Amino acid sequence: MKIDKSVLNKNKLALLGSIVQEIPPELELSNIEFEGPSIVVYVRNRKAISEHLDLAQNIAKKVRKRVVIRVSTESRLPVDEAKKKILEIAPREAGLDPNGIYFDETSGEVWVKVEKPGLIVGRGNYVRHKILAETGWRAVPMRASPLESKVLREVVAGTLKQSEYRLEFLRRLGDRIHRDVIFKNNYVRITALGGFREVGRSSILVETRESRLLLDMGINTGVMDDPFKAFPYIDVDSLKLEELDGVIVTHSHLDHVGLVPILYKYGYRGPLYVTKPTRELMIVMLKDLIEVSRRSGRYLPFTEKDLTTMILHTITVEYDEVTDVAPDIKLTMYNAGHILGSAIVHLHVGMGLHNIVYTGDFKYASTRLLDRANTEFPRVETLIMESTYGSAKQQNRLEAEAELVNIVKRTVERQGIVLIPVFAVGRGQEIILILNEAMKNGLIPKLNVYVEGLVNEVTAIHTQYPEYLSRSIREAIYRGENPFTADWLKILESGVARPDIVEDRPSVIIATSGMLTGGPAVDYLKLLASDPRNSLVFVGYQAEGTLGRKIKDGMRELTMVVENKVEAVKIDLEVYSIDGFSGHSDQAELVKYAQSIKPKPRKIILNHGEPSAIDTLARLLRKALLAPGTGYTSLPEIYTPSNLDTVHLTS
Ligand SMILES: [Zn+2]
Ligand SMILES: [Zn+2]
């Protein structure tokens, strides 16, 4: 069948027509481009922009798309002059860094590093538009943080270096997203590619007759020696990379993002949608995975080069912002409360044909760091929900905090050192906040808290995005009391003399890795193990086979190599394990979430849990959903599919 391109582009032409109508002639429209999910209007007369400050907003409201106004190349001030002007216009209180201004000549955007990003945008975009009118450059603010994120700097530098390719990619993608829908009668189905009736390697393929999306593409790092168990089923017939419209990743843990680079290795050149914090955190996690695999000689089916390609194709979305990702699918991400930047994915398919909510990993309770997961959506017919703790209860967080504070207090009283091994993302920051609060309230004396390992860069990323943190932390940061930069908090660079650190007693040491599988935590343990005044506190899950698990289960001797000699060290320090700091919902919270979600789904699909957790949760939900006050009028169908199963959602 021969397809007539001019007929196929009907939708786009109609859209362009209605935008052109909205643009006042004095702006001298030069062209309109579809750049990724955004529509970019280029104008020649930059001065006239100041007369139409709310233009972008008005067009966006009318056509229900993201709209950006830029000035075409010939009407932009030369970089030097523009820089001078921007420094003049920026309000002094914004704290603009004169050495933090980066021009992207291809797109006409200028990244500016400021202490208060809101002031560079201004009320109703006023300051940003003023900069655009005076210089022709569109300002994109980045928060200047007292702890600088190296990864963010690399992302900006990489994008600037490849900005021509990036623009070409965005335009290609824009054409694809806004293509005409060919098929009117539609269906929606999902295929379980990984992480069903198991934990690890999460991946779901969503298909309509028109488009295809992947939700997550993780790896199970526990079984990396067996690719059949470690990777999702990416070889299924329905997954064709050239037909894939996008990959959406809920958060930066490797069981959700670990295998995404392989798609780029095999030639996928489409978008990866994530929140901004997830972009930076996933880079940290993947780089670490590559580095650890290289050092241990373990095979990994992709390299740093594929990661770079992936970053170049990454598109960030904000919470609650609607983004077109295919001609018949709109994506919105909501807070999931699990780790920084973690998202619940909402897909609005086929003009209201079907709405899917995929929770990813979520916490339906607030922690110090994050607000609890979102429960209200515009519409939802199918809920895909994680079930990690479907059969387990957790200690409540306040009890867990009190227990930790008590351990620290007792250890301090006997002049000991508390060692807390943590995972790179999540718990480390939570522990810092708890200790901060305890010192403020005088529950423990002021003492040095040393932080070493991956957590440093991760903490920097946390301070970069206060708007993603819980309300109380965010407000504290806005008031200038950054809890991650207190004077008792000592961030250690790698290469620090650890024997010197353990001379400072009493003190607390927070270090990676969380299960003592390597990293500085293991070195500190060797230095601290034989002294009964010290304490070791596990605050996260300890997997079978790890050193952490062995010690937790009672092992009391460490063998290690010191200067080429094997030595045995007695473990005489006190060992504790606190389970109430999880970033996952426990059984009660999972049930509560399914009861509370609004509106009520007709189908619930359980994933991300061992079979016993899934089956227990399914049983509980069948009983609990019709309880009085939940708002369900009939019991939803509850599915517990296995990997490779397909569920037809619109049947
Ligand atoms: Zn997770
Ligand atoms: Zn997970």
PDB file of C-alpha atoms in Angstrom, residues 196-401:
ATOM      1  CA  PHE A 196       6.950 -10.550  37.271  1.00  0.00           C
ATOM      2  CA  ARG A 197       6.651 -13.083  40.129  1.00  0.00           C
ATOM      3  CA  GLU A 198      10.237 -12.079  40.958  1.00  0.00           C
ATOM      4  CA  VAL A 199      12.242  -9.013  42.024  1.00  0.00           C
ATOM      5  CA  GLY A 200      14.882  -7.651  39.659  1.00  0.00           C
ATOM      6  CA  ARG A 201      15.061  -6.985  35.868  1.00  0.00           C
ATOM      7  CA  SER A 202      11.772  -5.044  35.742  1.00  0.00           C
ATOM      8  CA  SER A 203      10.429  -4.451  32.239  1.00  0.00           C
ATOM      9  CA  ILE A 204       7.002  -4.106  30.619  1.00  0.00           C
ATOM     10  CA  LEU A 205       6.124  -3.653  26.954  1.00  0.00           C
ATOM     11  CA  VAL A 206       3.008  -1.546  26.340  1.00  0.00           C
ATOM     12  CA  GLU A 207       1.465  -1.854  22.872  1.00  0.00           C
ATOM     13  CA  THR A 208      -1.388  -0.270  21.028  1.00  0.00           C
ATOM     14  CA  ARG A 209      -2.104  -0.879  17.354  1.00  0.00           C
ATOM     15  CA  GLU A 210      -0.286   2.405  16.731  1.00  0.00           C
ATOM     16  CA  SER A 211       2.631   2.548  19.144  1.00  0.00           C
ATOM     17  CA  ARG A 212       4.994   0.730  21.482  1.00  0.00           C
ATOM     18  CA  LEU A 213       6.596   1.809  24.775  1.00  0.00           C
ATOM     19  CA  LEU A 214       8.878   0.138  27.281  1.00  0.00           C
ATOM     20  CA  LEU A 215       8.350   0.754  30.975  1.00  0.00           C
ATOM     21  CA  ASP A 216      11.684   0.126  32.725  1.00  0.00           C
ATOM     22  CA  MET A 217      14.486  -2.152  31.516  1.00  0.00           C
ATOM     23  CA  GLY A 218      16.392  -3.404  34.540  1.00  0.00           C
ATOM     24  CA  ILE A 219      18.866  -6.094  35.460  1.00  0.00           C
ATOM     25  CA  ASN A 220      19.046  -8.473  38.382  1.00  0.00           C
ATOM     26  CA  THR A 221      22.546  -7.746  39.706  1.00  0.00           C
ATOM     27  CA  GLY A 222      22.370 -10.749  42.050  1.00  0.00           C
ATOM     28  CA  VAL A 223      22.569 -13.273  39.169  1.00  0.00           C
ATOM     29  CA  MET A 224      24.780 -11.473  36.654  1.00  0.00           C
ATOM     30  CA  ASP A 225      26.569 -14.722  35.793  1.00  0.00           C
ATOM     31  CA  ASP A 226      23.382 -16.037  34.197  1.00  0.00           C
ATOM     32  CA  PRO A 227      22.077 -13.656  31.488  1.00  0.00           C
ATOM     33  CA  PHE A 228      18.889 -15.737  31.176  1.00  0.00           C
ATOM     34  CA  LYS A 229      17.984 -14.764  34.705  1.00  0.00           C
ATOM     35  CA  ALA A 230      19.688 -11.368  34.914  1.00  0.00           C
ATOM     36  CA  PHE A 231      18.162  -9.686  31.831  1.00  0.00           C
ATOM     37  CA  PRO A 232      14.539  -9.145  30.732  1.00  0.00           C
ATOM     38  CA  TYR A 233      13.215 -11.068  27.692  1.00  0.00           C
ATOM     39  CA  ILE A 234      14.263  -8.494  25.113  1.00  0.00           C
ATOM     40  CA  ASP A 235      14.166 -11.076  22.321  1.00  0.00           C
ATOM     41  CA  VAL A 236      10.346 -11.394  22.169  1.00  0.00           C
ATOM     42  CA  ASP A 237       8.908 -10.899  18.686  1.00  0.00           C
ATOM     43  CA  SER A 238       6.745  -7.932  19.609  1.00  0.00           C
ATOM     44  CA  LEU A 239       9.753  -5.863  20.732  1.00  0.00           C
ATOM     45  CA  LYS A 240      11.268  -4.340  17.602  1.00  0.00           C
ATOM     46  CA  LEU A 241      13.669  -1.517  18.346  1.00  0.00           C
ATOM     47  CA  GLU A 242      12.876   0.371  15.129  1.00  0.00           C
ATOM     48  CA  GLU A 243       9.178   0.425  16.082  1.00  0.00           C
ATOM     49  CA  LEU A 244       9.737   1.506  19.666  1.00  0.00           C
ATOM     50  CA  ASP A 245       8.320   4.980  20.428  1.00  0.00           C
ATOM     51  CA  GLY A 246      10.052   5.429  23.744  1.00  0.00           C
ATOM     52  CA  VAL A 247      11.468   4.003  26.938  1.00  0.00           C
ATOM     53  CA  ILE A 248      10.156   5.291  30.249  1.00  0.00           C
ATOM     54  CA  VAL A 249      12.175   4.625  33.400  1.00  0.00           C
ATOM     55  CA  THR A 250      10.562   5.057  36.829  1.00  0.00           C
ATOM     56  CA  HIS A 251      13.739   5.467  38.908  1.00  0.00           C
ATOM     57  CA  SER A 252      17.484   5.009  38.987  1.00  0.00           C
ATOM     58  CA  HIS A 253      17.810   1.623  40.715  1.00  0.00           C
ATOM     59  CA  LEU A 254      19.550  -0.932  38.518  1.00  0.00           C
ATOM     60  CA  ASP A 255      16.628  -3.367  38.595  1.00  0.00           C
ATOM     61  CA  HIS A 256      14.744  -0.675  36.612  1.00  0.00           C
ATOM     62  CA  VAL A 257      17.396   1.028  34.463  1.00  0.00           C
ATOM     63  CA  GLY A 258      20.344  -1.394  34.341  1.00  0.00           C
ATOM     64  CA  LEU A 259      19.866  -2.709  30.795  1.00  0.00           C
ATOM     65  CA  VAL A 260      18.690   0.461  29.001  1.00  0.00           C
ATOM     66  CA  PRO A 261      22.155   1.127  27.447  1.00  0.00           C
ATOM     67  CA  ILE A 262      21.970  -2.183  25.545  1.00  0.00           C
ATOM     68  CA  LEU A 263      19.039  -0.806  23.512  1.00  0.00           C
ATOM     69  CA  TYR A 264      21.342   1.971  22.255  1.00  0.00           C
ATOM     70  CA  LYS A 265      24.094  -0.540  21.603  1.00  0.00           C
ATOM     71  CA  TYR A 266      21.692  -2.448  19.322  1.00  0.00           C
ATOM     72  CA  GLY A 267      20.813   0.715  17.407  1.00  0.00           C
ATOM     73  CA  TYR A 268      17.805   2.187  19.198  1.00  0.00           C
ATOM     74  CA  ARG A 269      17.912   5.980  18.742  1.00  0.00           C
ATOM     75  CA  GLY A 270      14.627   6.958  20.331  1.00  0.00           C
ATOM     76  CA  PRO A 271      13.941   8.806  23.570  1.00  0.00           C
ATOM     77  CA  LEU A 272      14.395   7.781  27.197  1.00  0.00           C
ATOM     78  CA  TYR A 273      11.975   9.629  29.501  1.00  0.00           C
ATOM     79  CA  VAL A 274      13.001  10.206  33.140  1.00  0.00           C
ATOM     80  CA  THR A 275      12.787  12.904  35.799  1.00  0.00           C
ATOM     81  CA  LYS A 276      15.831  15.182  36.165  1.00  0.00           C
ATOM     82  CA  PRO A 277      17.116  13.595  39.404  1.00  0.00           C
ATOM     83  CA  THR A 278      16.701  10.142  37.851  1.00  0.00           C
ATOM     84  CA  ARG A 279      18.829  11.236  34.889  1.00  0.00           C
ATOM     85  CA  GLU A 280      21.776  12.119  37.096  1.00  0.00           C
ATOM     86  CA  LEU A 281      21.327   9.262  39.566  1.00  0.00           C
ATOM     87  CA  MET A 282      21.040   6.614  36.834  1.00  0.00           C
ATOM     88  CA  ILE A 283      24.301   7.868  35.318  1.00  0.00           C
ATOM     89  CA  VAL A 284      25.988   7.428  38.707  1.00  0.00           C
ATOM     90  CA  MET A 285      24.547   3.923  39.103  1.00  0.00           C
ATOM     91  CA  LEU A 286      25.369   2.775  35.562  1.00  0.00           C
ATOM     92  CA  LYS A 287      28.906   4.171  35.646  1.00  0.00           C
ATOM     93  CA  ASP A 288      29.437   2.357  38.908  1.00  0.00           C
ATOM     94  CA  LEU A 289      28.066  -0.870  37.390  1.00  0.00           C
ATOM     95  CA  ILE A 290      30.431  -0.547  34.424  1.00  0.00           C
ATOM     96  CA  GLU A 291      33.384   0.183  36.709  1.00  0.00           C
ATOM     97  CA  VAL A 292      32.665  -2.654  39.138  1.00  0.00           C
ATOM     98  CA  SER A 293      32.169  -5.126  36.259  1.00  0.00           C
ATOM     99  CA  ARG A 294      35.440  -4.047  34.676  1.00  0.00           C
ATOM    100  CA  ARG A 295      37.360  -4.373  37.919  1.00  0.00           C
ATOM    101  CA  SER A 296      35.926  -7.775  38.761  1.00  0.00           C
ATOM    102  CA  GLY A 297      36.282  -9.044  35.176  1.00  0.00           C
ATOM    103  CA  ARG A 298      32.535  -9.719  34.973  1.00  0.00           C
ATOM    104  CA  TYR A 299      30.910  -9.530  31.526  1.00  0.00           C
ATOM    105  CA  LEU A 300      28.553  -6.628  30.911  1.00  0.00           C
ATOM    106  CA  PRO A 301      26.853  -6.463  27.496  1.00  0.00           C
ATOM    107  CA  PHE A 302      27.402  -2.712  27.036  1.00  0.00           C
ATOM    108  CA  THR A 303      30.075  -0.082  27.572  1.00  0.00           C
ATOM    109  CA  GLU A 304      30.489   3.531  28.625  1.00  0.00           C
ATOM    110  CA  LYS A 305      30.014   4.509  24.960  1.00  0.00           C
ATOM    111  CA  ASP A 306      26.451   3.108  24.932  1.00  0.00           C
ATOM    112  CA  LEU A 307      25.760   4.995  28.149  1.00  0.00           C
ATOM    113  CA  THR A 308      26.890   8.233  26.486  1.00  0.00           C
ATOM    114  CA  THR A 309      24.540   7.574  23.555  1.00  0.00           C
ATOM    115  CA  MET A 310      21.730   6.927  26.008  1.00  0.00           C
ATOM    116  CA  ILE A 311      22.325  10.235  27.839  1.00  0.00           C
ATOM    117  CA  LEU A 312      22.214  12.091  24.531  1.00  0.00           C
ATOM    118  CA  HIS A 313      18.701  10.694  23.893  1.00  0.00           C
ATOM    119  CA  THR A 314      17.359  11.363  27.381  1.00  0.00           C
ATOM    120  CA  ILE A 315      14.380  13.691  27.752  1.00  0.00           C
ATOM    121  CA  THR A 316      13.469  14.911  31.218  1.00  0.00           C
ATOM    122  CA  VAL A 317       9.920  15.448  32.424  1.00  0.00           C
ATOM    123  CA  GLU A 318       8.676  17.137  35.587  1.00  0.00           C
ATOM    124  CA  TYR A 319       6.181  15.601  38.015  1.00  0.00           C
ATOM    125  CA  ASP A 320       2.550  16.320  37.002  1.00  0.00           C
ATOM    126  CA  GLU A 321       3.561  17.616  33.544  1.00  0.00           C
ATOM    127  CA  VAL A 322       1.732  16.031  30.589  1.00  0.00           C
ATOM    128  CA  THR A 323       4.043  14.948  27.752  1.00  0.00           C
ATOM    129  CA  ASP A 324       3.108  13.533  24.345  1.00  0.00           C
ATOM    130  CA  VAL A 325       5.209  10.419  23.776  1.00  0.00           C
ATOM    131  CA  ALA A 326       3.363   8.866  20.832  1.00  0.00           C
ATOM    132  CA  PRO A 327       0.501  10.062  18.617  1.00  0.00           C
ATOM    133  CA  ASP A 328      -1.947   8.170  20.842  1.00  0.00           C
ATOM    134  CA  ILE A 329      -0.174   8.208  24.241  1.00  0.00           C
ATOM    135  CA  LYS A 330       0.391  10.961  26.800  1.00  0.00           C
ATOM    136  CA  LEU A 331       2.755  10.406  29.728  1.00  0.00           C
ATOM    137  CA  THR A 332       2.560  12.010  33.179  1.00  0.00           C
ATOM    138  CA  MET A 333       4.903  11.182  36.044  1.00  0.00           C
ATOM    139  CA  TYR A 334       3.917  11.506  39.715  1.00  0.00           C
ATOM    140  CA  ASN A 335       5.852  11.313  42.962  1.00  0.00           C
ATOM    141  CA  ALA A 336       6.419   7.689  44.073  1.00  0.00           C
ATOM    142  CA  GLY A 337       8.071   8.429  47.454  1.00  0.00           C
ATOM    143  CA  HIS A 338      10.654   5.628  46.935  1.00  0.00           C
ATOM    144  CA  ILE A 339      13.934   7.469  46.227  1.00  0.00           C
ATOM    145  CA  LEU A 340      14.824  10.924  44.891  1.00  0.00           C
ATOM    146  CA  GLY A 341      13.151  11.443  41.500  1.00  0.00           C
ATOM    147  CA  SER A 342      11.230   8.141  41.601  1.00  0.00           C
ATOM    148  CA  ALA A 343       8.020   8.251  39.618  1.00  0.00           C
ATOM    149  CA  ILE A 344       4.663   6.595  39.209  1.00  0.00           C
ATOM    150  CA  VAL A 345       3.908   6.501  35.484  1.00  0.00           C
ATOM    151  CA  HIS A 346       0.479   7.433  34.139  1.00  0.00           C
ATOM    152  CA  LEU A 347      -0.280   6.663  30.486  1.00  0.00           C
ATOM    153  CA  HIS A 348      -3.312   8.184  28.825  1.00  0.00           C
ATOM    154  CA  VAL A 349      -3.900   6.032  25.760  1.00  0.00           C
ATOM    155  CA  GLY A 350      -5.953   6.736  22.645  1.00  0.00           C
ATOM    156  CA  MET A 351      -7.908   9.863  23.572  1.00  0.00           C
ATOM    157  CA  GLY A 352      -9.243   8.234  26.723  1.00  0.00           C
ATOM    158  CA  LEU A 353      -9.538   4.670  25.452  1.00  0.00           C
ATOM    159  CA  HIS A 354      -7.538   3.429  28.437  1.00  0.00           C
ATOM    160  CA  ASN A 355      -5.460   4.786  31.325  1.00  0.00           C
ATOM    161  CA  ILE A 356      -2.632   2.854  32.956  1.00  0.00           C
ATOM    162  CA  VAL A 357      -0.960   3.623  36.277  1.00  0.00           C
ATOM    163  CA  TYR A 358       2.355   1.804  36.796  1.00  0.00           C
ATOM    164  CA  THR A 359       3.675   2.407  40.306  1.00  0.00           C
ATOM    165  CA  GLY A 360       7.286   1.288  39.834  1.00  0.00           C
ATOM    166  CA  ASP A 361       8.740   1.007  43.349  1.00  0.00           C
ATOM    167  CA  PHE A 362       6.788   3.196  45.751  1.00  0.00           C
ATOM    168  CA  LYS A 363       6.406   4.128  49.386  1.00  0.00           C
ATOM    169  CA  TYR A 364       2.906   4.908  50.607  1.00  0.00           C
ATOM    170  CA  ALA A 365       4.094   6.665  53.768  1.00  0.00           C
ATOM    171  CA  SER A 366       6.188   9.755  54.189  1.00  0.00           C
ATOM    172  CA  THR A 367       9.829   9.500  55.115  1.00  0.00           C
ATOM    173  CA  ARG A 368      12.071  12.334  56.246  1.00  0.00           C
ATOM    174  CA  LEU A 369      13.362  12.688  52.716  1.00  0.00           C
ATOM    175  CA  LEU A 370      10.250  12.279  50.570  1.00  0.00           C
ATOM    176  CA  ASP A 371       6.511  12.810  50.583  1.00  0.00           C
ATOM    177  CA  ARG A 372       4.359   9.705  50.256  1.00  0.00           C
ATOM    178  CA  ALA A 373       3.335   8.360  46.849  1.00  0.00           C
ATOM    179  CA  ASN A 374       0.628  10.087  44.827  1.00  0.00           C
ATOM    180  CA  THR A 375      -2.806   8.405  44.759  1.00  0.00           C
ATOM    181  CA  GLU A 376      -4.922  10.753  42.646  1.00  0.00           C
ATOM    182  CA  PHE A 377      -4.990  10.519  38.871  1.00  0.00           C
ATOM    183  CA  PRO A 378      -7.194  12.029  36.168  1.00  0.00           C
ATOM    184  CA  ARG A 379      -8.307   8.531  35.181  1.00  0.00           C
ATOM    185  CA  VAL A 380      -7.214   4.949  35.745  1.00  0.00           C
ATOM    186  CA  GLU A 381      -8.540   1.674  34.374  1.00  0.00           C
ATOM    187  CA  THR A 382      -5.491  -0.525  34.999  1.00  0.00           C
ATOM    188  CA  LEU A 383      -3.160  -0.361  38.005  1.00  0.00           C
ATOM    189  CA  ILE A 384       0.176  -2.186  37.743  1.00  0.00           C
ATOM    190  CA  MET A 385       1.547  -2.343  41.262  1.00  0.00           C
ATOM    191  CA  GLU A 386       4.807  -3.476  42.860  1.00  0.00           C
ATOM    192  CA  SER A 387       4.448  -6.123  45.592  1.00  0.00           C
ATOM    193  CA  THR A 388       7.946  -6.478  47.123  1.00  0.00           C
ATOM    194  CA  TYR A 389       6.648  -6.602  50.705  1.00  0.00           C
ATOM    195  CA  GLY A 390       3.320  -8.261  49.843  1.00  0.00           C
ATOM    196  CA  SER A 391       3.818 -10.763  52.624  1.00  0.00           C
ATOM    197  CA  ALA A 392       5.897  -8.774  55.105  1.00  0.00           C
ATOM    198  CA  LYS A 393       5.300  -6.158  57.729  1.00  0.00           C
ATOM    199  CA  GLN A 394       7.924  -3.574  58.653  1.00  0.00           C
ATOM    200  CA  GLN A 395       8.762  -1.917  61.912  1.00  0.00           C
ATOM    201  CA  ASN A 396       7.279   1.559  61.879  1.00  0.00           C
ATOM    202  CA  ARG A 397       9.606   4.372  60.968  1.00  0.00           C
ATOM    203  CA  LEU A 398       9.418   6.248  64.273  1.00  0.00           C
ATOM    204  CA  GLU A 399      10.397   3.095  66.185  1.00  0.00           C
ATOM    205  CA  ALA A 400      13.213   2.495  63.722  1.00  0.00           C
ATOM    206  CA  GLU A 401      14.477   6.060  64.175  1.00  0.00           C
TER     207      GLU A 401
END
